[in-house]
Amino acid sequence: MKNFTSILSLIFTTLTPTSSFLPSHHYLSVTDKTSNFQTATATTTSLSATPIAIVVEAEIKEDRVDELLTLIETNAKSSREEPGCLRFDVLRSQDQPNKFFFYEVYEDADAIAFHKTQPHYALWNDFKESGGTVSSVSYKTDGLFLTGS
Protein backbone atom coordinates (compact mmCIF):
# COMPACT_ATOMS: atom_id res chain seq x y z
CA MET A 1 0.00 0.00 0.00
CA LYS A 2 2.85 2.39 0.79
CA ASN A 3 4.22 1.96 -2.73
CA PHE A 4 0.82 2.71 -4.23
CA THR A 5 0.29 5.89 -2.23
CA SER A 6 3.85 7.00 -2.98
CA ILE A 7 3.19 6.61 -6.68
CA LEU A 8 -0.10 8.49 -6.37
CA SER A 9 1.64 11.25 -4.42
CA LEU A 10 4.25 11.59 -7.12
CA ILE A 11 1.66 11.70 -9.90
CA PHE A 12 -0.68 14.13 -8.20
CA THR A 13 1.96 16.50 -6.90
CA THR A 14 3.51 16.83 -10.36
CA LEU A 15 0.20 17.98 -11.80
CA THR A 16 -0.23 21.72 -11.83
CA PRO A 17 -3.44 23.69 -12.25
CA THR A 18 -2.36 24.41 -15.83
CA SER A 19 -1.82 20.74 -16.66
CA SER A 20 -3.73 19.57 -19.73
CA PHE A 21 -4.94 16.60 -17.66
CA LEU A 22 -7.18 18.68 -15.43
CA PRO A 23 -9.11 21.91 -15.76
CA SER A 24 -7.43 24.83 -14.01
CA HIS A 25 -10.11 24.95 -11.33
CA HIS A 26 -9.25 21.46 -9.99
CA TYR A 27 -6.46 20.93 -7.49
CA LEU A 28 -5.49 17.43 -6.43
CA SER A 29 -3.30 16.22 -3.65
CA VAL A 30 -2.68 13.08 -1.67
CA THR A 31 -1.99 12.52 2.00
CA ASP A 32 0.39 9.64 2.73
CA LYS A 33 0.14 9.01 6.46
CA THR A 34 2.61 6.12 6.34
CA SER A 35 5.54 8.37 5.42
CA ASN A 36 4.33 11.60 7.04
CA PHE A 37 4.18 13.14 3.57
CA GLN A 38 1.23 15.45 3.34
CA THR A 39 -0.07 18.00 0.90
CA ALA A 40 -3.26 20.01 0.94
CA THR A 41 -6.50 18.09 0.66
CA ALA A 42 -8.41 17.92 -2.60
CA THR A 43 -10.24 21.10 -3.50
CA THR A 44 -12.52 21.89 -6.39
CA THR A 45 -14.11 25.20 -7.14
CA SER A 46 -17.39 25.21 -8.98
CA LEU A 47 -17.65 26.12 -12.64
CA SER A 48 -19.75 29.08 -13.56
CA ALA A 49 -21.03 27.01 -16.48
CA THR A 50 -20.33 23.38 -17.30
CA PRO A 51 -19.39 22.87 -20.93
CA ILE A 52 -21.79 20.70 -22.90
CA ALA A 53 -20.52 18.00 -25.21
CA ILE A 54 -22.65 16.56 -27.99
CA VAL A 55 -21.71 13.18 -29.45
CA VAL A 56 -23.52 12.29 -32.66
CA GLU A 57 -23.38 8.75 -34.01
CA ALA A 58 -24.50 8.71 -37.63
CA GLU A 59 -24.73 5.89 -40.12
CA ILE A 60 -24.79 7.31 -43.63
CA LYS A 61 -26.29 5.72 -46.71
CA GLU A 62 -23.34 4.32 -48.67
CA ASP A 63 -24.21 6.20 -51.87
CA ARG A 64 -24.28 9.53 -49.93
CA VAL A 65 -20.97 9.35 -48.04
CA ASP A 66 -19.13 11.70 -50.43
CA GLU A 67 -21.92 14.25 -50.07
CA LEU A 68 -21.71 13.99 -46.29
CA LEU A 69 -17.93 14.46 -46.30
CA THR A 70 -18.27 17.75 -48.18
CA LEU A 71 -21.00 19.17 -45.99
CA ILE A 72 -19.64 17.97 -42.65
CA GLU A 73 -16.24 19.50 -43.40
CA THR A 74 -17.98 22.83 -43.99
CA ASN A 75 -20.08 22.36 -40.86
CA ALA A 76 -17.07 21.48 -38.69
CA LYS A 77 -14.84 24.32 -39.94
CA SER A 78 -17.62 26.91 -39.67
CA SER A 79 -18.73 25.65 -36.25
CA ARG A 80 -15.21 26.06 -34.87
CA GLU A 81 -15.46 29.78 -35.70
CA GLU A 82 -18.67 30.26 -33.70
CA PRO A 83 -18.56 32.04 -30.37
CA GLY A 84 -18.98 29.41 -27.66
CA CYS A 85 -17.86 26.44 -29.77
CA LEU A 86 -14.86 24.90 -28.04
CA ARG A 87 -14.40 21.88 -30.32
CA PHE A 88 -15.93 20.15 -33.34
CA ASP A 89 -14.33 16.88 -34.43
CA VAL A 90 -15.46 14.47 -37.14
CA LEU A 91 -14.48 10.83 -36.73
CA ARG A 92 -14.96 7.91 -39.11
CA SER A 93 -15.30 4.29 -38.02
CA GLN A 94 -12.46 2.02 -39.13
CA ASP A 95 -14.83 -0.97 -39.23
CA GLN A 96 -17.78 0.67 -40.97
CA PRO A 97 -16.69 3.40 -43.41
CA ASN A 98 -20.22 4.79 -43.59
CA LYS A 99 -20.43 5.33 -39.79
CA PHE A 100 -19.34 8.70 -38.39
CA PHE A 101 -19.12 10.32 -35.00
CA PHE A 102 -19.21 14.06 -34.41
CA TYR A 103 -17.75 15.31 -31.13
CA GLU A 104 -18.82 18.86 -30.36
CA VAL A 105 -18.13 20.88 -27.22
CA TYR A 106 -19.86 24.16 -26.41
CA GLU A 107 -19.47 26.59 -23.53
CA ASP A 108 -23.16 26.41 -22.66
CA ALA A 109 -26.71 25.87 -23.91
CA ASP A 110 -26.79 29.34 -25.50
CA ALA A 111 -23.83 28.42 -27.71
CA ILE A 112 -25.67 25.28 -28.84
CA ALA A 113 -28.80 27.29 -29.57
CA PHE A 114 -26.75 29.73 -31.64
CA HIS A 115 -25.09 26.84 -33.51
CA LYS A 116 -28.49 25.49 -34.53
CA THR A 117 -29.36 28.81 -36.21
CA GLN A 118 -26.36 28.75 -38.53
CA PRO A 119 -26.51 27.92 -42.27
CA HIS A 120 -23.80 25.26 -41.93
CA TYR A 121 -25.91 23.46 -39.31
CA ALA A 122 -28.82 23.52 -41.77
CA LEU A 123 -26.67 21.59 -44.26
CA TRP A 124 -26.53 18.65 -41.83
CA ASN A 125 -30.19 18.95 -40.90
CA ASP A 126 -31.24 19.08 -44.56
CA PHE A 127 -29.03 16.08 -45.32
CA LYS A 128 -30.78 14.05 -42.63
CA GLU A 129 -34.24 15.15 -43.75
CA SER A 130 -33.44 14.19 -47.35
CA GLY A 131 -32.81 10.59 -46.29
CA GLY A 132 -29.00 10.70 -46.28
CA THR A 133 -28.76 8.84 -42.98
CA VAL A 134 -29.62 5.28 -42.07
CA SER A 135 -29.63 6.41 -38.43
CA SER A 136 -28.48 9.36 -36.36
CA VAL A 137 -28.39 9.44 -32.56
CA SER A 138 -27.23 12.41 -30.50
CA TYR A 139 -26.02 12.23 -26.91
CA LYS A 140 -25.93 15.39 -24.81
CA THR A 141 -23.33 15.20 -22.04
CA ASP A 142 -21.68 17.40 -19.43
CA GLY A 143 -18.02 18.09 -20.07
CA LEU A 144 -16.03 17.23 -16.96
CA PHE A 145 -12.31 16.77 -17.68
CA LEU A 146 -11.73 18.29 -21.09
CA THR A 147 -8.46 18.92 -22.87
CA GLY A 148 -7.41 22.54 -22.65
CA SER A 149 -9.85 23.44 -19.89
XYZ file of N, CA and C in Angstrom:
447
model
N 0.829 -1.203 0.000
C 0.000 0.000 0.000
C 0.871 1.265 0.000
N 1.981 1.212 0.738
C 2.850 2.388 0.789
C 3.373 2.735 -0.599
N 3.756 1.730 -1.366
C 4.222 1.959 -2.729
C 3.155 2.645 -3.569
N 1.928 2.161 -3.462
C 0.817 2.709 -4.234
C 0.586 4.170 -3.892
N 0.534 4.492 -2.598
C 0.295 5.893 -2.227
C 1.481 6.770 -2.580
N 2.687 6.225 -2.555
C 3.849 7.003 -2.980
C 3.766 7.342 -4.462
N 3.347 6.375 -5.244
C 3.185 6.613 -6.682
C 2.108 7.654 -6.925
N 0.975 7.502 -6.219
C -0.099 8.492 -6.369
C 0.373 9.878 -5.953
N 1.118 9.954 -4.867
C 1.636 11.248 -4.421
C 2.500 11.882 -5.493
N 3.376 11.080 -6.076
C 4.250 11.588 -7.118
C 3.452 12.091 -8.316
N 2.472 11.311 -8.741
C 1.660 11.697 -9.895
C 0.893 12.974 -9.607
N 0.187 13.000 -8.479
C -0.682 14.132 -8.202
C 0.078 15.400 -7.864
N 1.236 15.284 -7.229
C 1.964 16.501 -6.896
C 2.700 17.067 -8.092
N 2.891 16.282 -9.158
C 3.508 16.831 -10.360
C 2.497 17.515 -11.262
N 1.221 17.287 -11.017
C 0.198 17.980 -11.800
C 0.074 19.402 -11.297
N -0.026 20.330 -12.204
C -0.231 21.720 -11.830
C -1.603 22.146 -12.306
N -2.136 23.216 -11.786
C -3.440 23.690 -12.251
C -3.491 23.957 -13.744
N -2.355 24.164 -14.387
C -2.364 24.414 -15.826
C -2.125 23.143 -16.632
N -2.031 22.008 -15.958
C -1.820 20.741 -16.657
C -2.969 20.465 -17.603
N -2.669 19.883 -18.771
C -3.731 19.573 -19.727
C -4.596 18.421 -19.250
N -4.166 17.725 -18.183
C -4.939 16.604 -17.664
C -6.181 17.075 -16.923
N -6.079 18.195 -16.250
C -7.181 18.682 -15.427
C -7.498 20.131 -15.743
N -8.773 20.499 -15.611
C -9.112 21.914 -15.756
C -8.414 22.730 -14.668
N -8.187 23.995 -14.935
C -7.428 24.827 -14.013
C -8.133 25.044 -12.684
N -9.397 24.729 -12.576
C -10.114 24.949 -11.330
C -10.091 23.716 -10.424
N -9.371 22.670 -10.793
C -9.247 21.464 -9.988
C -7.838 21.379 -9.420
N -7.750 21.102 -8.138
C -6.459 20.933 -7.494
C -6.486 19.600 -6.769
N -5.539 18.747 -7.047
C -5.493 17.434 -6.435
C -4.284 17.324 -5.531
N -4.436 16.535 -4.487
C -3.300 16.221 -3.651
C -3.581 14.907 -2.950
N -2.560 14.359 -2.344
C -2.678 13.081 -1.671
C -2.020 13.208 -0.314
N -2.601 12.581 0.694
C -1.992 12.524 1.998
C -1.486 11.101 2.207
N -0.213 10.945 2.484
C 0.393 9.642 2.731
C 0.778 9.593 4.203
N -0.092 9.026 5.020
C 0.136 9.013 6.461
C 1.252 8.054 6.852
N 1.572 7.087 6.003
C 2.615 6.119 6.344
C 4.002 6.723 6.275
N 4.204 7.779 5.513
C 5.538 8.372 5.424
C 5.547 9.819 5.917
N 4.480 10.231 6.556
C 4.332 11.600 7.041
C 4.436 12.634 5.938
N 4.201 12.218 4.696
C 4.177 13.137 3.570
C 2.753 13.632 3.434
N 2.581 14.935 3.431
C 1.233 15.448 3.340
C 1.209 16.701 2.488
N 0.186 16.782 1.656
C -0.066 18.000 0.900
C -1.480 18.425 1.229
N -1.907 19.528 0.679
C -3.258 20.015 0.943
C -4.284 19.006 0.461
N -5.446 19.014 1.067
C -6.501 18.091 0.661
C -7.122 18.535 -0.644
N -7.819 17.623 -1.295
C -8.414 17.918 -2.598
C -9.408 19.058 -2.498
N -9.345 19.957 -3.455
C -10.240 21.101 -3.502
C -10.720 21.300 -4.932
N -11.980 21.581 -5.074
C -12.517 21.889 -6.388
C -13.408 23.110 -6.251
N -13.204 24.066 -7.108
C -14.109 25.204 -7.136
C -15.158 24.934 -8.200
N -16.319 25.485 -8.035
C -17.386 25.207 -8.984
C -17.197 26.005 -10.266
N -17.679 25.425 -11.348
C -17.647 26.116 -12.638
C -18.816 27.072 -12.711
N -18.626 28.183 -13.365
C -19.750 29.083 -13.560
C -20.719 28.475 -14.566
N -20.187 27.726 -15.519
C -21.029 27.011 -16.480
C -20.270 25.753 -16.906
N -20.944 24.627 -16.872
C -20.332 23.378 -17.299
C -20.438 23.276 -18.810
N -19.319 23.048 -19.479
C -19.389 22.871 -20.934
C -20.304 21.688 -21.273
N -20.899 21.757 -22.442
C -21.795 20.702 -22.902
C -21.163 20.057 -24.127
N -21.056 18.748 -24.078
C -20.515 18.003 -25.213
C -21.656 17.241 -25.885
N -21.677 17.297 -27.189
C -22.647 16.555 -27.990
C -21.866 15.503 -28.768
N -22.302 14.267 -28.658
C -21.710 13.184 -29.446
C -22.804 12.668 -30.369
N -22.555 12.759 -31.666
C -23.522 12.289 -32.664
C -22.940 11.033 -33.303
N -23.733 9.988 -33.319
C -23.376 8.753 -34.006
C -24.286 8.650 -35.218
N -23.701 8.679 -36.410
C -24.504 8.707 -37.630
C -24.043 7.634 -38.605
N -24.995 6.847 -39.041
C -24.728 5.890 -40.120
C -25.297 6.491 -41.394
N -24.450 6.610 -42.394
C -24.792 7.307 -43.627
C -25.062 6.283 -44.738
N -26.055 6.584 -45.557
C -26.292 5.716 -46.713
C -25.028 5.691 -47.566
N -24.621 4.487 -47.979
C -23.341 4.323 -48.669
C -23.205 5.204 -49.912
N -24.294 5.397 -50.641
C -24.209 6.205 -51.865
C -24.205 7.712 -51.578
N -24.262 8.109 -50.287
C -24.281 9.531 -49.932
C -23.084 9.950 -49.081
N -22.124 9.048 -48.898
C -20.971 9.347 -48.039
C -20.167 10.533 -48.567
N -19.907 10.581 -49.872
C -19.130 11.703 -50.430
C -19.828 13.037 -50.197
N -21.134 13.035 -50.335
C -21.920 14.249 -50.072
C -21.780 14.670 -48.606
N -21.857 13.688 -47.711
C -21.705 13.987 -46.290
C -20.329 14.584 -46.011
N -19.290 13.984 -46.570
C -17.929 14.460 -46.299
C -17.759 15.934 -46.660
N -18.340 16.342 -47.765
C -18.266 17.745 -48.184
C -18.997 18.647 -47.200
N -20.206 18.282 -46.847
C -20.996 19.172 -45.986
C -20.521 19.156 -44.543
N -20.057 18.009 -44.055
C -19.642 17.973 -42.654
C -18.305 18.682 -42.457
N -17.464 18.717 -43.494
C -16.239 19.502 -43.401
C -16.577 20.986 -43.275
N -17.527 21.440 -44.077
C -17.985 22.830 -43.993
C -18.588 23.113 -42.623
N -19.425 22.195 -42.153
C -20.075 22.357 -40.856
C -19.028 22.434 -39.740
N -18.070 21.513 -39.752
C -17.065 21.482 -38.693
C -16.217 22.758 -38.690
N -15.697 23.129 -39.859
C -14.841 24.321 -39.938
C -15.592 25.582 -39.540
N -16.821 25.720 -40.004
C -17.616 26.914 -39.666
C -18.014 26.915 -38.197
N -18.341 25.748 -37.665
C -18.728 25.654 -36.253
C -17.592 26.080 -35.340
N -16.380 25.710 -35.688
C -15.212 26.059 -34.867
C -15.012 27.566 -34.771
N -15.575 28.314 -35.706
C -15.461 29.781 -35.699
C -16.567 30.443 -34.879
N -17.548 29.690 -34.460
C -18.673 30.260 -33.704
C -18.238 30.644 -32.292
N -18.808 31.733 -31.778
C -18.561 32.040 -30.367
C -19.186 30.932 -29.513
N -18.443 30.443 -28.559
C -18.977 29.412 -27.660
C -18.714 27.982 -28.102
N -18.220 27.789 -29.321
C -17.859 26.442 -29.767
C -16.408 26.196 -29.366
N -16.198 25.201 -28.525
C -14.856 24.898 -28.042
C -14.167 23.818 -28.872
N -14.975 22.990 -29.554
C -14.405 21.881 -30.317
C -15.469 21.302 -31.233
N -15.041 20.874 -32.417
C -15.930 20.155 -33.338
C -15.050 19.188 -34.128
N -15.130 17.914 -33.782
C -14.328 16.883 -34.435
C -15.235 15.933 -35.192
N -14.749 15.464 -36.332
C -15.460 14.473 -37.143
C -14.595 13.219 -37.169
N -15.181 12.099 -36.789
C -14.475 10.827 -36.731
C -15.185 9.821 -37.628
N -14.392 8.937 -38.236
C -14.961 7.911 -39.115
C -14.584 6.537 -38.580
N -15.536 5.646 -38.504
C -15.298 4.290 -38.019
C -14.319 3.564 -38.937
N -13.392 2.837 -38.350
C -12.464 2.020 -39.131
C -13.141 0.747 -39.623
N -14.142 0.274 -38.885
C -14.827 -0.971 -39.229
C -15.985 -0.778 -40.200
N -16.623 0.372 -40.122
C -17.777 0.673 -40.975
C -17.548 2.047 -41.601
N -17.053 2.115 -42.816
C -16.690 3.405 -43.409
C -17.865 4.358 -43.643
N -19.078 3.881 -43.468
C -20.222 4.788 -43.592
C -20.777 5.188 -42.216
N -20.025 4.923 -41.142
C -20.427 5.335 -39.791
C -19.481 6.433 -39.319
N -20.087 7.519 -38.832
C -19.340 8.697 -38.389
C -19.767 9.088 -36.986
N -18.849 9.764 -36.322
C -19.116 10.318 -34.998
C -18.694 11.775 -35.028
N -19.537 12.641 -34.514
C -19.209 14.056 -34.405
C -19.082 14.348 -32.914
N -17.994 14.955 -32.528
C -17.752 15.310 -31.132
C -17.676 16.823 -31.056
N -18.682 17.404 -30.424
C -18.816 18.859 -30.357
C -18.833 19.296 -28.901
N -18.122 20.352 -28.579
C -18.135 20.879 -27.216
C -18.456 22.368 -27.278
N -19.414 22.766 -26.453
C -19.861 24.156 -26.405
C -19.780 24.674 -24.977
N -19.567 25.962 -24.853
C -19.473 26.587 -23.530
C -20.745 26.395 -22.712
N -21.896 26.491 -23.382
C -23.159 26.413 -22.655
C -24.314 26.187 -23.630
N -25.517 26.122 -23.099
C -26.713 25.870 -23.914
C -26.964 27.004 -24.915
N -26.608 28.226 -24.561
C -26.789 29.341 -25.498
C -25.919 29.169 -26.746
N -24.714 28.651 -26.560
C -23.833 28.418 -27.706
C -24.407 27.332 -28.623
N -25.028 26.324 -28.034
C -25.669 25.277 -28.844
C -26.862 25.853 -29.604
N -27.644 26.664 -28.919
C -28.805 27.286 -29.571
C -28.352 28.156 -30.746
N -27.288 28.905 -30.559
C -26.746 29.725 -31.642
C -26.296 28.847 -32.802
N -25.582 27.769 -32.490
C -25.088 26.838 -33.512
C -26.236 26.342 -34.398
N -27.356 26.042 -33.783
C -28.495 25.486 -34.530
C -29.171 26.505 -35.440
N -28.791 27.777 -35.326
C -29.365 28.811 -36.206
C -28.489 29.084 -37.423
N -27.337 28.441 -37.493
C -26.360 28.746 -38.533
C -26.613 27.977 -39.832
N -26.298 28.581 -40.971
C -26.506 27.922 -42.270
C -25.748 26.598 -42.407
N -24.553 26.507 -41.831
C -23.796 25.258 -41.932
C -24.442 24.133 -41.129
N -25.147 24.474 -40.047
C -25.906 23.462 -39.312
C -27.074 22.972 -40.171
N -27.692 23.880 -40.894
C -28.825 23.524 -41.766
C -28.405 22.511 -42.833
N -27.147 22.569 -43.282
C -26.668 21.587 -44.258
C -26.819 20.165 -43.718
N -26.412 19.963 -42.472
C -26.526 18.646 -41.831
C -27.989 18.275 -41.621
N -28.762 19.204 -41.143
C -30.186 18.950 -40.895
C -30.906 18.600 -42.204
N -30.633 19.350 -43.261
C -31.244 19.080 -44.562
C -30.811 17.720 -45.107
N -29.546 17.370 -44.891
C -29.029 16.075 -45.321
C -29.803 14.942 -44.643
N -30.015 15.071 -43.359
C -30.780 14.045 -42.627
C -32.207 13.965 -43.153
N -32.847 15.120 -43.298
C -34.242 15.151 -43.750
C -34.410 14.609 -45.167
N -33.360 14.688 -45.975
C -33.439 14.195 -47.354
C -33.210 12.685 -47.447
N -32.998 12.044 -46.293
C -32.807 10.594 -46.295
C -31.364 10.157 -46.426
N -30.416 11.037 -46.152
C -29.000 10.697 -46.278
C -28.473 9.787 -45.182
N -29.219 9.674 -44.095
C -28.758 8.842 -42.982
C -29.587 7.567 -42.871
N -28.922 6.505 -42.454
C -29.624 5.278 -42.067
C -30.128 5.480 -40.648
N -29.260 6.076 -39.815
C -29.628 6.410 -38.433
C -28.744 7.554 -37.954
N -29.242 8.280 -36.985
C -28.485 9.358 -36.361
C -28.976 9.505 -34.928
N -28.044 9.331 -33.983
C -28.388 9.439 -32.564
C -27.451 10.458 -31.938
N -28.019 11.384 -31.189
C -27.226 12.407 -30.499
C -27.275 12.176 -28.999
N -26.135 12.353 -28.365
C -26.018 12.232 -26.914
C -25.542 13.565 -26.369
N -26.290 14.125 -25.441
C -25.927 15.391 -24.814
C -25.300 15.064 -23.461
N -24.070 15.552 -23.249
C -23.332 15.201 -22.039
C -22.740 16.448 -21.392
N -22.397 16.332 -20.129
C -21.682 17.396 -19.430
C -20.194 17.157 -19.593
N -19.471 18.194 -19.959
C -18.016 18.092 -20.071
C -17.389 18.212 -18.695
N -16.636 17.205 -18.284
C -16.026 17.228 -16.957
C -14.519 17.497 -17.011
N -13.758 16.615 -17.601
C -12.310 16.773 -17.677
C -11.939 16.865 -19.145
N -11.949 18.063 -19.670
C -11.733 18.286 -21.095
C -10.328 18.810 -21.350
N -9.776 18.442 -22.458
C -8.460 18.920 -22.871
C -8.494 20.432 -23.035
N -7.516 21.084 -22.488
C -7.408 22.537 -22.649
C -8.270 23.336 -21.712
N -9.001 22.683 -20.825
C -9.847 23.435 -19.888
C -9.026 24.016 -18.770
